[in-house]
Coordinates of C-alpha atoms in Angstrom, one line a residue:
M1 CA -125.1 63.3 -45.4
T2 CA -124.9 62.4 -49.1
F3 CA -123.1 59.4 -50.5
K4 CA -120.5 61.6 -52.2
K5 CA -119.8 63.4 -48.9
L6 CA -119.5 60.1 -47.0
L7 CA -117.1 58.8 -49.7
F8 CA -115.1 62.0 -49.5
L9 CA -114.9 61.7 -45.7
A10 CA -113.9 58.1 -45.9
L11 CA -111.1 58.9 -48.3
V12 CA -109.9 61.7 -46.1
L13 CA -109.9 59.5 -43.0
C14 CA -108.1 56.7 -44.9
H15 CA -105.4 59.1 -45.9
Y16 CA -105.1 60.6 -42.4
Y17 CA -104.8 57.3 -40.6
G18 CA -102.5 55.8 -43.1
V19 CA -104.8 53.1 -44.4
M20 CA -103.1 53.3 -47.8
A21 CA -99.9 52.2 -46.0
Q22 CA -101.4 48.8 -45.0
V23 CA -100.7 45.5 -46.6
D24 CA -103.6 45.5 -49.0
T25 CA -101.9 48.3 -51.0
S26 CA -100.2 46.7 -54.0
S27 CA -97.8 49.5 -54.8
Y28 CA -97.2 51.2 -51.5
I29 CA -93.6 52.5 -52.0
F30 CA -94.0 53.5 -55.6
G31 CA -97.4 55.0 -54.8
L32 CA -95.9 57.2 -52.1
Y33 CA -93.3 58.3 -54.6
Q34 CA -95.8 59.1 -57.4
A35 CA -98.0 61.1 -54.9
K36 CA -95.0 63.4 -54.2
N37 CA -94.7 64.7 -57.8
S38 CA -91.9 62.2 -58.6
T39 CA -89.9 64.4 -60.9
G40 CA -88.3 66.3 -58.1
V41 CA -88.2 63.8 -55.2
F42 CA -84.5 62.9 -55.8
A43 CA -83.4 66.2 -57.2
A44 CA -81.0 66.8 -54.2
V45 CA -79.1 63.5 -54.2
D46 CA -75.8 65.0 -55.1
H47 CA -76.1 67.7 -52.5
I48 CA -77.1 65.2 -49.8
K49 CA -74.2 63.0 -50.7
K50 CA -71.8 65.9 -50.2
T51 CA -73.4 66.8 -46.9
N52 CA -73.4 63.2 -45.6
K53 CA -69.8 62.8 -46.5
E54 CA -68.9 65.9 -44.4
M55 CA -71.0 64.5 -41.6
L56 CA -69.2 61.2 -41.8
R57 CA -65.9 62.9 -41.5
A58 CA -67.1 64.8 -38.4
Q59 CA -68.4 61.5 -36.9
I60 CA -65.1 59.7 -37.4
N61 CA -63.2 62.7 -36.0
A62 CA -65.4 62.5 -32.9
L63 CA -64.5 58.8 -32.2
P64 CA -62.5 58.4 -29.0
D65 CA -58.8 57.7 -29.4
N66 CA -59.0 54.2 -28.2
A67 CA -61.7 53.4 -30.8
K68 CA -59.5 54.8 -33.5
K69 CA -56.5 52.8 -32.3
Q70 CA -58.6 49.7 -32.3
I71 CA -59.7 50.2 -35.9
I72 CA -56.1 51.0 -37.0
A73 CA -54.8 47.9 -35.3
G74 CA -57.5 45.8 -37.0
T75 CA -56.6 47.3 -40.4
D76 CA -52.9 46.7 -39.9
A77 CA -53.6 43.1 -39.2
A78 CA -55.7 42.8 -42.4
L79 CA -52.9 44.5 -44.3
E80 CA -50.6 41.7 -43.4
R81 CA -52.9 39.0 -44.8
P82 CA -52.3 38.2 -48.5
W83 CA -55.0 38.7 -51.0
T84 CA -56.9 35.5 -51.6
L85 CA -56.7 33.7 -55.0
L86 CA -60.0 32.9 -56.8
T87 CA -59.6 30.0 -59.3
L88 CA -61.9 28.7 -61.9
S89 CA -61.3 25.2 -60.8
E90 CA -62.7 26.0 -57.3
F91 CA -65.5 28.0 -58.9
N92 CA -66.4 24.8 -60.9
E93 CA -66.5 22.6 -57.8
F94 CA -70.1 23.5 -57.1
K95 CA -71.1 21.8 -60.4
T96 CA -68.7 18.9 -60.1
T97 CA -68.7 18.0 -56.4
G98 CA -71.4 20.2 -54.8
N99 CA -68.8 22.0 -52.7
R100 CA -69.4 25.8 -52.5
V101 CA -67.3 26.6 -49.4
N102 CA -63.8 26.5 -50.9
Y103 CA -64.5 29.3 -53.5
E104 CA -66.8 31.2 -51.2
N105 CA -64.2 31.4 -48.3
N106 CA -61.7 33.0 -50.6
Y107 CA -64.3 35.2 -52.2
F108 CA -65.6 36.7 -49.0
A109 CA -62.1 37.0 -47.5
R110 CA -61.1 39.2 -50.4
R111 CA -64.1 41.5 -49.8
N112 CA -63.6 41.4 -46.1
K113 CA -60.1 42.7 -46.4
L114 CA -61.1 45.5 -48.8
N115 CA -63.9 46.6 -46.4
I116 CA -61.4 46.7 -43.5
L117 CA -58.9 48.7 -45.5
M118 CA -61.5 51.2 -46.5
I119 CA -62.6 51.7 -42.9
G120 CA -59.0 52.0 -41.8
E121 CA -58.3 54.6 -44.4
L122 CA -61.4 56.6 -43.3
V123 CA -60.0 56.7 -39.8
A124 CA -56.4 57.3 -40.7
N125 CA -57.2 59.7 -43.5
D126 CA -53.5 59.9 -44.6
G127 CA -53.3 57.5 -47.6
R128 CA -51.5 54.8 -45.8
Y129 CA -53.9 52.1 -47.0
L130 CA -54.8 53.6 -50.3
N131 CA -52.4 51.4 -52.4
E132 CA -53.8 48.2 -51.0
I133 CA -57.4 49.4 -51.4
V134 CA -56.6 50.0 -55.1
N135 CA -55.1 46.5 -55.3
G136 CA -58.2 45.0 -53.9
L137 CA -60.4 47.0 -56.3
G138 CA -58.2 45.9 -59.2
L139 CA -58.6 42.2 -58.2
I140 CA -62.3 42.4 -58.0
C141 CA -62.6 44.3 -61.3
E142 CA -60.7 41.5 -62.9
E143 CA -63.0 38.7 -61.6
S144 CA -64.9 36.8 -64.3
T145 CA -68.1 37.3 -62.3
W146 CA -69.2 38.8 -59.0
A147 CA -71.9 36.2 -58.5
L148 CA -71.3 33.0 -56.5
P149 CA -70.9 29.6 -58.2
A150 CA -74.1 28.3 -56.4
H151 CA -76.1 31.0 -58.1
M152 CA -75.0 30.5 -61.7
S153 CA -78.4 29.0 -62.6
L154 CA -79.2 32.7 -63.2
Q155 CA -77.2 32.6 -66.4
K156 CA -78.6 30.9 -69.6
A157 CA -75.6 28.5 -69.6
G158 CA -76.6 27.2 -66.2
N159 CA -74.3 26.0 -63.4
G160 CA -70.6 25.8 -64.1
L161 CA -68.1 28.4 -65.2
P162 CA -69.4 32.0 -65.6
D163 CA -70.3 33.4 -69.0
V164 CA -68.5 36.7 -69.1
N165 CA -70.8 37.9 -71.8
E166 CA -73.9 37.5 -69.6
P167 CA -73.3 39.3 -66.3
V168 CA -75.9 38.1 -63.7
I169 CA -76.9 39.9 -60.5
D170 CA -77.2 37.7 -57.5
L171 CA -77.1 38.6 -53.8
F172 CA -73.4 39.1 -53.7
A173 CA -72.8 40.6 -57.1
S174 CA -75.1 43.4 -55.9
H175 CA -73.2 43.5 -52.6
T176 CA -69.9 43.7 -54.4
G177 CA -71.3 46.6 -56.5
M178 CA -72.2 48.4 -53.3
I179 CA -68.7 48.0 -51.9
L180 CA -67.1 49.4 -55.1
S181 CA -69.7 52.3 -55.1
Y182 CA -68.6 53.2 -51.6
A183 CA -65.0 53.1 -52.7
K184 CA -65.7 55.6 -55.4
Y185 CA -67.9 57.8 -53.2
L186 CA -65.4 57.9 -50.3
F187 CA -62.1 57.9 -52.1
G188 CA -62.8 59.0 -55.6
D189 CA -61.1 62.3 -55.1
K190 CA -57.9 60.6 -53.9
F191 CA -58.1 58.1 -56.8
S192 CA -58.3 61.0 -59.3
V193 CA -54.9 62.3 -58.0
S194 CA -52.9 59.0 -57.8
Y195 CA -54.9 56.6 -60.0
P196 CA -56.6 58.9 -62.5
L197 CA -58.3 56.0 -64.5
L198 CA -59.6 54.0 -61.5
N199 CA -62.9 55.8 -61.1
E200 CA -63.6 55.3 -64.8
R201 CA -62.8 51.6 -64.4
I202 CA -65.1 51.3 -61.4
D203 CA -67.8 53.1 -63.4
A204 CA -67.3 50.7 -66.3
E205 CA -67.5 47.6 -64.2
L206 CA -70.6 48.8 -62.3
K207 CA -72.3 49.7 -65.6
K208 CA -71.5 46.3 -67.2
R209 CA -72.1 44.0 -64.2
I210 CA -74.9 45.8 -62.2
F211 CA -76.5 48.9 -63.7
D212 CA -77.1 47.7 -67.3
P213 CA -78.4 44.2 -66.4
Y214 CA -80.6 45.8 -63.7
L215 CA -82.1 48.3 -66.1
N216 CA -82.3 46.1 -69.2
R217 CA -83.6 42.9 -67.7
D218 CA -86.7 42.0 -65.7
D219 CA -86.4 38.2 -65.9
F220 CA -84.3 37.7 -62.8
W221 CA -86.7 35.8 -60.6
W222 CA -85.8 37.8 -57.5
M223 CA -87.2 41.0 -59.1
G224 CA -90.6 39.4 -58.9
F225 CA -91.9 40.8 -62.2
H226 CA -92.6 37.5 -64.0
T227 CA -93.0 34.8 -61.4
S228 CA -95.6 33.7 -58.9
K229 CA -92.9 32.6 -56.5
K230 CA -93.0 34.3 -53.1
M231 CA -90.3 36.8 -52.7
N232 CA -87.7 36.4 -50.0
N233 CA -84.4 38.0 -48.8
W234 CA -83.0 37.9 -52.4
N235 CA -85.4 40.6 -53.5
I236 CA -84.9 43.1 -50.8
F237 CA -81.2 42.5 -50.2
T238 CA -80.3 42.8 -53.8
N239 CA -82.5 45.8 -54.5
T240 CA -81.1 47.6 -51.4
N241 CA -77.5 47.0 -52.7
V242 CA -78.4 48.2 -56.2
L243 CA -80.2 51.3 -54.8
S244 CA -77.2 52.1 -52.7
S245 CA -74.9 51.7 -55.7
A246 CA -77.1 53.8 -57.9
I247 CA -77.2 56.7 -55.4
L248 CA -73.5 56.6 -54.5
A249 CA -71.9 55.9 -57.9
E250 CA -74.3 56.6 -60.9
D251 CA -73.6 60.1 -62.1
D252 CA -76.3 60.2 -64.7
A253 CA -79.4 61.5 -62.9
S254 CA -81.7 60.0 -65.5
R255 CA -80.3 56.5 -65.2
R256 CA -80.2 56.8 -61.4
K257 CA -83.8 57.8 -61.3
S258 CA -84.8 54.8 -63.5
M259 CA -83.0 52.4 -61.2
I260 CA -84.6 53.9 -58.1
E261 CA -88.1 53.7 -59.7
K262 CA -87.5 50.1 -60.8
S263 CA -86.3 49.1 -57.4
M264 CA -89.5 50.5 -55.8
K265 CA -91.7 48.5 -58.1
S266 CA -89.7 45.3 -57.3
V267 CA -89.7 45.9 -53.5
D268 CA -93.4 46.5 -53.6
I269 CA -93.7 42.9 -54.8
F270 CA -91.6 41.8 -51.8
L271 CA -93.8 43.7 -49.4
N272 CA -97.0 42.3 -51.0
S273 CA -95.7 38.7 -50.4
Y274 CA -94.8 39.4 -46.8
S275 CA -97.0 38.0 -44.0
P276 CA -99.3 40.7 -42.6
D277 CA -98.1 39.9 -39.1
G278 CA -94.5 40.8 -40.0
G279 CA -93.3 37.2 -39.5
C280 CA -90.2 36.1 -41.4
D281 CA -90.7 32.5 -42.6
E282 CA -87.0 32.3 -43.3
G283 CA -86.3 32.7 -39.6
P284 CA -84.3 35.2 -37.6
S285 CA -80.9 34.3 -39.2
Y286 CA -82.2 35.7 -42.5
W287 CA -84.1 38.6 -41.0
G288 CA -81.0 40.8 -41.1
I289 CA -81.0 40.6 -44.9
A290 CA -84.8 40.5 -45.3
G291 CA -86.5 42.8 -42.8
G292 CA -83.2 44.3 -41.8
A293 CA -82.4 45.1 -45.5
L294 CA -85.9 46.6 -45.9
I295 CA -85.2 49.2 -43.2
D296 CA -81.9 50.2 -44.9
Y297 CA -83.8 50.4 -48.2
I298 CA -86.5 52.7 -47.0
D299 CA -84.0 54.7 -45.0
L300 CA -82.0 55.4 -48.2
L301 CA -85.2 56.5 -50.0
S302 CA -86.1 58.7 -47.1
V303 CA -82.7 60.3 -46.7
F304 CA -82.0 60.9 -50.4
S305 CA -85.5 62.2 -51.1
N306 CA -84.7 64.8 -48.4
H307 CA -87.3 63.1 -46.2
Q308 CA -90.1 63.7 -48.7
L309 CA -90.9 60.0 -48.6
D310 CA -92.3 59.0 -45.2
F311 CA -92.9 55.4 -44.4
S312 CA -94.0 55.8 -40.8
K313 CA -97.6 55.0 -41.5
S314 CA -97.0 51.4 -42.7
E315 CA -98.0 49.0 -39.9
L316 CA -96.7 46.1 -42.0
I317 CA -93.2 47.5 -42.0
H318 CA -93.5 48.3 -38.3
Q319 CA -94.4 44.6 -37.6
I320 CA -91.6 43.4 -39.8
G321 CA -89.3 45.2 -37.4
A322 CA -91.1 44.0 -34.3
Y323 CA -90.8 40.4 -35.4
I324 CA -87.2 40.2 -34.3
Y325 CA -87.9 40.8 -30.6
K326 CA -90.9 38.5 -30.7
V327 CA -88.7 35.5 -31.6
H328 CA -86.0 36.5 -29.2
I329 CA -85.2 34.1 -26.3
D330 CA -82.3 35.5 -24.4
Q331 CA -78.9 37.0 -25.2
N332 CA -78.2 36.0 -28.8
Y333 CA -80.5 33.0 -28.8
Y334 CA -83.5 33.2 -31.2
V335 CA -86.2 30.8 -32.3
N336 CA -84.5 29.0 -35.1
F337 CA -87.1 27.3 -37.3
A338 CA -86.1 26.7 -40.9
D339 CA -82.6 27.4 -42.1
A340 CA -81.6 29.4 -39.0
T341 CA -78.9 29.0 -36.5
A342 CA -79.8 29.0 -32.8
S343 CA -77.5 32.0 -32.0
N344 CA -77.4 35.2 -34.0
A345 CA -75.9 38.6 -33.3
Q346 CA -78.4 40.9 -34.9
D347 CA -77.4 44.4 -36.2
P348 CA -78.5 46.9 -33.5
T349 CA -78.5 49.8 -36.0
K350 CA -81.1 48.2 -38.2
V351 CA -83.3 47.6 -35.1
Y352 CA -82.7 51.1 -34.0
K353 CA -83.9 52.5 -37.4
F354 CA -87.2 50.6 -37.0
G355 CA -87.6 52.0 -33.5
K356 CA -86.8 55.5 -34.5
L357 CA -89.1 55.5 -37.6
Y358 CA -92.1 54.2 -35.5
Q359 CA -91.2 55.8 -32.2
D360 CA -91.4 52.3 -30.7
K361 CA -89.8 52.2 -27.3
K362 CA -89.6 48.4 -27.3
L363 CA -87.6 48.4 -30.5
L364 CA -85.3 51.3 -29.4
E365 CA -84.5 49.6 -26.1
Y366 CA -84.1 46.3 -27.8
A367 CA -81.6 47.8 -30.2
A368 CA -79.6 49.1 -27.2
Y369 CA -79.8 45.7 -25.6
I370 CA -78.4 43.7 -28.5
R371 CA -75.7 46.4 -28.9
K372 CA -74.8 46.1 -25.2
I373 CA -74.6 42.2 -25.1
N374 CA -72.3 42.3 -28.2
N375 CA -70.1 45.1 -26.9
G376 CA -71.2 47.3 -29.7
D377 CA -70.1 50.4 -27.9
Q378 CA -66.5 49.1 -27.8
T379 CA -66.2 47.1 -31.0
F380 CA -66.8 47.7 -34.7
D381 CA -67.7 45.5 -37.6
L382 CA -64.8 46.2 -39.8
G383 CA -65.8 43.8 -42.5
N384 CA -68.9 45.9 -43.5
I385 CA -68.3 49.4 -44.8
N386 CA -72.1 50.1 -45.1
G387 CA -72.7 48.8 -41.5
F388 CA -69.8 50.9 -40.2
V389 CA -71.1 54.1 -41.8
N390 CA -74.6 53.5 -40.5
S391 CA -73.5 52.6 -37.0
L392 CA -71.6 55.9 -36.7
A393 CA -74.7 57.9 -37.5
A394 CA -76.6 56.3 -34.6
R395 CA -73.7 56.0 -32.2
D396 CA -74.5 59.1 -30.1
E397 CA -78.2 58.3 -30.0
F398 CA -77.6 55.0 -28.4
K399 CA -76.2 56.7 -25.3
S400 CA -79.7 57.9 -24.2
L401 CA -81.4 54.5 -24.5
N402 CA -82.0 52.0 -21.8
P403 CA -80.9 48.6 -22.9
A404 CA -83.8 46.1 -22.4
A405 CA -85.2 43.0 -24.1
P406 CA -89.0 43.0 -24.2
Q407 CA -89.1 39.2 -23.6
L408 CA -92.9 39.1 -24.0
K409 CA -95.1 36.7 -22.0
Y410 CA -96.3 35.4 -25.3
A411 CA -96.4 36.4 -29.0
W412 CA -98.6 34.7 -31.6
L413 CA -97.8 35.4 -35.3
N414 CA -101.0 34.3 -36.8
D415 CA -100.0 34.3 -40.5
V416 CA -96.7 32.4 -40.2
Q417 CA -98.2 30.4 -37.3
V418 CA -95.4 30.8 -34.8
L419 CA -96.0 31.0 -31.1
T420 CA -93.5 32.1 -28.4
A421 CA -94.3 31.9 -24.7
R422 CA -92.3 32.2 -21.6
Q423 CA -92.7 31.6 -17.9
N424 CA -91.9 35.1 -16.7
E425 CA -92.4 38.2 -18.8
G426 CA -89.3 40.4 -19.1
S427 CA -87.0 37.6 -18.0
A428 CA -85.2 34.5 -19.3
T429 CA -85.7 32.6 -16.0
G430 CA -87.9 29.5 -16.2
L431 CA -89.3 27.8 -19.2
F432 CA -89.5 29.1 -22.8
L433 CA -91.6 27.5 -25.5
A434 CA -91.8 28.1 -29.2
V435 CA -94.1 26.2 -31.6
K436 CA -94.7 26.4 -35.4
G437 CA -97.5 25.4 -37.7
G438 CA -97.4 26.8 -41.2
N439 CA -96.7 24.6 -44.3
N440 CA -93.8 22.7 -45.8
A441 CA -93.2 25.1 -48.7
E442 CA -91.9 28.0 -46.8
S443 CA -88.7 29.8 -47.7
H444 CA -85.7 27.8 -46.6
N445 CA -88.2 25.2 -45.6
H446 CA -87.7 22.3 -43.2
N447 CA -90.4 19.6 -43.0
D448 CA -91.4 20.6 -39.4
I449 CA -95.1 21.2 -39.0
G450 CA -95.9 21.0 -35.3
N451 CA -92.2 21.3 -34.3
F452 CA -91.4 23.0 -31.0
I453 CA -88.4 24.0 -28.9
V454 CA -88.0 24.4 -25.1
Y455 CA -85.4 26.5 -23.3
K456 CA -84.8 26.9 -19.6
D457 CA -83.2 30.0 -18.1
G458 CA -82.2 31.1 -21.6
T459 CA -80.4 27.9 -22.5
P460 CA -81.5 25.3 -25.0
L461 CA -82.7 21.8 -24.1
I462 CA -85.3 20.5 -26.6
I463 CA -84.0 22.0 -29.8
D464 CA -84.2 22.5 -33.6
A465 CA -80.8 21.6 -35.0
G466 CA -81.0 24.4 -37.6
V467 CA -79.0 24.5 -40.7
G468 CA -75.6 23.0 -41.8
V469 CA -73.0 24.2 -44.2
Y470 CA -74.6 24.9 -47.6
N471 CA -73.7 22.7 -50.5
K472 CA -75.3 21.6 -53.8
Q473 CA -77.8 19.3 -52.0
T474 CA -79.1 22.1 -49.8
F475 CA -81.3 23.7 -52.4
G476 CA -81.4 20.7 -54.8
P477 CA -83.9 17.9 -55.4
D478 CA -82.3 15.8 -52.6
R479 CA -82.7 18.6 -49.9
Y480 CA -85.0 16.4 -47.8
K481 CA -82.4 13.6 -47.6
I482 CA -80.4 15.9 -45.3
W483 CA -81.2 14.7 -41.8
N484 CA -81.8 18.1 -40.2
T485 CA -84.5 19.0 -42.7
R486 CA -86.6 15.9 -42.0
S487 CA -89.5 15.8 -39.6
D488 CA -88.2 12.7 -37.8
W489 CA -85.2 14.8 -36.8
H490 CA -87.5 17.6 -35.5
N491 CA -89.7 17.4 -32.5
C492 CA -92.6 15.9 -34.5
P493 CA -94.5 12.6 -34.7
T494 CA -93.7 9.8 -37.2
I495 CA -97.1 8.4 -38.0
N496 CA -97.3 4.7 -39.1
G497 CA -93.7 5.0 -40.0
A498 CA -94.3 7.9 -42.4
V499 CA -92.5 11.3 -42.1
Q500 CA -93.8 14.6 -43.4
E501 CA -93.6 15.6 -47.1
A502 CA -92.5 18.8 -48.7
G503 CA -95.0 21.1 -50.5
K504 CA -97.5 23.7 -49.7
S505 CA -100.4 21.2 -49.5
Y506 CA -98.6 19.6 -46.5
Q507 CA -99.6 22.0 -43.8
A508 CA -101.2 22.5 -40.4
T509 CA -104.9 23.0 -40.4
E510 CA -107.5 23.9 -37.7
V511 CA -104.9 26.0 -36.0
S512 CA -106.2 27.6 -32.8
F513 CA -104.5 29.9 -30.4
E514 CA -105.7 31.1 -27.0
N515 CA -104.2 32.9 -24.0
K516 CA -106.0 33.2 -20.7
G517 CA -104.0 34.8 -18.0
D518 CA -101.3 32.2 -17.0
V519 CA -102.3 29.6 -19.6
T520 CA -101.3 29.7 -23.2
K521 CA -102.7 27.1 -25.6
L522 CA -102.0 26.3 -29.2
S523 CA -103.5 23.3 -31.2
M524 CA -103.4 22.2 -34.8
E525 CA -104.3 19.3 -37.0
L526 CA -101.1 17.5 -38.3
S527 CA -102.6 14.7 -40.4
T528 CA -102.5 17.1 -43.4
A529 CA -98.7 17.3 -43.2
Y530 CA -98.2 13.6 -43.9
P531 CA -98.5 11.5 -47.1
K532 CA -101.2 8.8 -47.8
E533 CA -98.8 6.2 -46.5
A534 CA -99.4 7.5 -43.0
Q535 CA -103.0 6.3 -43.2
V536 CA -104.1 8.9 -40.7
D537 CA -107.5 10.4 -40.5
T538 CA -106.7 12.9 -37.7
W539 CA -103.7 13.7 -35.5
K540 CA -104.4 16.6 -33.3
R541 CA -101.4 18.1 -31.5
A542 CA -102.1 20.6 -28.6
F543 CA -99.7 22.6 -26.4
I544 CA -100.8 23.9 -23.0
F545 CA -98.3 26.1 -21.2
E546 CA -99.2 26.6 -17.6
H547 CA -97.0 29.5 -16.7
Q548 CA -97.6 29.5 -13.0
T549 CA -97.2 25.8 -12.4
E550 CA -94.1 25.7 -14.7
V551 CA -95.5 22.9 -16.9
I552 CA -95.8 22.4 -20.6
K553 CA -98.3 19.8 -21.7
L554 CA -98.2 18.2 -25.1
R555 CA -101.4 16.2 -25.9
E556 CA -102.2 14.3 -29.0
D557 CA -105.5 12.8 -30.1
F558 CA -105.4 10.6 -33.2
K559 CA -107.3 8.3 -35.4
L560 CA -105.7 6.0 -38.0
S561 CA -107.4 4.3 -40.9
A562 CA -105.1 1.3 -40.6
F563 CA -102.1 0.1 -38.6
R564 CA -98.8 -0.3 -40.4
T565 CA -96.2 0.1 -37.7
S566 CA -95.8 1.8 -34.4
S567 CA -96.1 5.6 -34.4
S568 CA -93.5 7.5 -32.5
L569 CA -92.6 11.0 -31.2
S570 CA -89.1 12.4 -31.7
F571 CA -87.4 14.9 -29.4
L572 CA -84.0 16.4 -30.3
I573 CA -82.0 17.0 -27.2
N574 CA -79.1 19.3 -26.5
G575 CA -77.5 17.3 -23.8
T576 CA -78.0 14.0 -22.0
I577 CA -81.0 11.9 -21.0
S578 CA -81.3 9.8 -17.9
A579 CA -84.2 7.9 -16.4
L580 CA -85.2 9.0 -12.9
A581 CA -88.1 6.6 -12.7
K582 CA -90.4 4.8 -15.1
G583 CA -91.9 7.4 -17.3
N584 CA -89.7 10.2 -15.9
L585 CA -86.7 11.3 -17.8
Q586 CA -84.3 14.0 -16.9
I587 CA -82.8 16.2 -19.7
R588 CA -79.6 18.0 -18.8
N589 CA -77.9 20.4 -21.2
P590 CA -74.2 21.4 -21.3
Q591 CA -74.9 24.5 -19.2
G592 CA -76.2 22.2 -16.4
K593 CA -79.9 23.2 -16.7
T594 CA -82.4 20.4 -16.3
I595 CA -86.0 19.7 -17.1
S596 CA -88.2 16.6 -16.6
L597 CA -90.0 14.9 -19.4
I598 CA -92.9 12.8 -18.1
F599 CA -94.8 10.1 -20.1
D600 CA -97.0 7.1 -19.4
P601 CA -94.7 4.0 -19.5
Q602 CA -97.8 1.9 -20.2
V603 CA -98.3 3.8 -23.5
F604 CA -94.7 4.3 -24.7
D605 CA -91.3 2.6 -24.9
F606 CA -88.4 4.9 -25.2
E607 CA -85.0 4.8 -26.8
V608 CA -82.1 7.3 -27.1
E609 CA -79.9 7.7 -30.1
L610 CA -76.6 9.7 -30.2
K611 CA -76.2 12.2 -33.1
K612 CA -72.6 13.1 -33.7
I613 CA -72.2 16.6 -35.1
D614 CA -69.6 16.7 -37.9
D615 CA -70.8 19.8 -39.7
A616 CA -68.9 23.0 -39.0
R617 CA -72.0 25.3 -39.1
L618 CA -74.1 23.0 -36.8
A619 CA -71.1 22.6 -34.5
A620 CA -71.0 26.3 -34.0
S621 CA -74.4 26.1 -32.3
W622 CA -74.0 22.6 -30.9
P623 CA -70.4 21.9 -30.0
A624 CA -71.4 18.8 -28.1
N625 CA -73.1 15.8 -29.7
L626 CA -76.9 15.8 -29.7
S627 CA -79.4 13.1 -28.6
R628 CA -82.6 12.0 -30.1
L629 CA -85.2 10.7 -27.7
I630 CA -87.9 8.5 -29.4
L631 CA -91.1 7.6 -27.6
K632 CA -92.7 4.7 -29.5
R633 CA -96.3 3.8 -28.9
K634 CA -96.9 0.2 -27.7
S635 CA -100.5 -0.2 -28.8
K636 CA -101.9 -1.0 -32.2
K637 CA -105.1 0.7 -31.5
L638 CA -106.4 2.9 -34.4
T639 CA -107.7 5.6 -32.1
G640 CA -106.4 7.1 -28.9
W641 CA -104.6 9.9 -27.1
H642 CA -101.5 10.5 -25.0
Q643 CA -99.9 13.3 -23.1
I644 CA -96.3 14.3 -22.4
E645 CA -95.4 16.8 -19.7
I646 CA -92.3 19.0 -19.6
R647 CA -91.6 20.3 -16.1
N648 CA -89.2 22.8 -14.8

């Protein structure tokens, strides 16, 4: 066979098996689009919008009466709440005091009420909520900016009051644009009768605040066009909202096409920066607006291209979806490394879309599982018009699915270096372990190389505190003065009195994973996560999970170049600690579950410190106070090893 024939065959096979959809393709989405004779891909947008609107009406009409009554009752309750006031003085608080909550609470309450009213009007379909919808739209149209105070660094004037002459697009400016686009799409005909200039006002505001800046600028960092910064949820969440707005509300087909094409190029940058294993280094709390936004994005492209664009060959996108069940523990508990809360109610419709696209039984059944545990068949998210519309489309299809969480025996995400392992596959009973390596420059980073968590029977015992209420310090130069971002408040060693530093060079090295039957092992070198002050040549941390014997062993081998002060191991505990015997501590969580932590009393002294939780966001995960167990080495030897055992 000639070289040309071999080359031709290779190209045919690559196309057939979808190799071009793998992560080494730098323009996967835009490339698919160009390959489909791009001029006609979105020619049927207006027809599809009309058809989808008719289908939405049929889906709402098919809702059971009790569901409709529930929605109307929720809307009536929202109707009674006054519209919130947004003031410039509260807007400016982020710059002056670092507080972002006061303004944001009122900002999101205003949008939440508008979403509820729109959903209520869809169900009632009699105009009863139309006046208040118009009032809400009017208030939002009059806002100086749709961006949040914490994001005003996007404007040339920097943080402080918004420059009305420079509209900037952040996460929630784009989200606001999507809400107004839905209002025009769903109620534009009614507005034309009773409020004949309102549609034009919506068009003008979208043009000024979203469409023109999106088309005319490419310097917003989240677009990815002129930065080496790794893309995160900002890219895909914002692009998805802009795409939705362009499809629903931009009547000029040429401008709409330009926005669609630009979004594809930007989202390709997001995909190219994603870990090949599908791992979300921002954690599962952000997955819903990262990977979860991605599935909404490609679903929009697929639907409004009349399914000419098919993304089912991309193994990367498939793995981005599968990530969410790999880091699932039980019920709404997820592995919460980085800025993540321990408990998250994921969107079952997003998970379902992944499952349907890839015909993945695990994802489909997991979607049904999270819908079931959160009463999704009986309740509705009335604060999210887009989520409500999407959930209706999948409502009937959920009925045929068996709700089941995969709860894998183990999952190793090699690129983000996260391990999950459990005692019994398909069950929350017994011990669950999660460990992370990685580096200290990840998105929403905590200094936590070598950190781990332990659950028993689906309840937390040795934990990662997660993230508190955001303020100016959270993403500023003093981020690592916040206690819950520091390595000594994670389950990590403090070496010679030194804690881990932030930055990509501070990372785990020599990472090795192995699973053999009922034994799962993960080891890594931690010395590279610490500054010179640690004076450490090597600090090898290894986890050995013996599934059958119900034991997790933590072994560390170290060599110091000098002794400065005693090294120690920290363990953050959800619950109480009591000594059963020398070297044998019992940890009991608020749910009454217990584990034993065994150490050599000849090697370690121990102390327990109470940590009061006075942060509202942390308290939502940890309503009781936390404890920090510190095992402090007694010896001044420069080399040695020790082992801790965690037993069921």
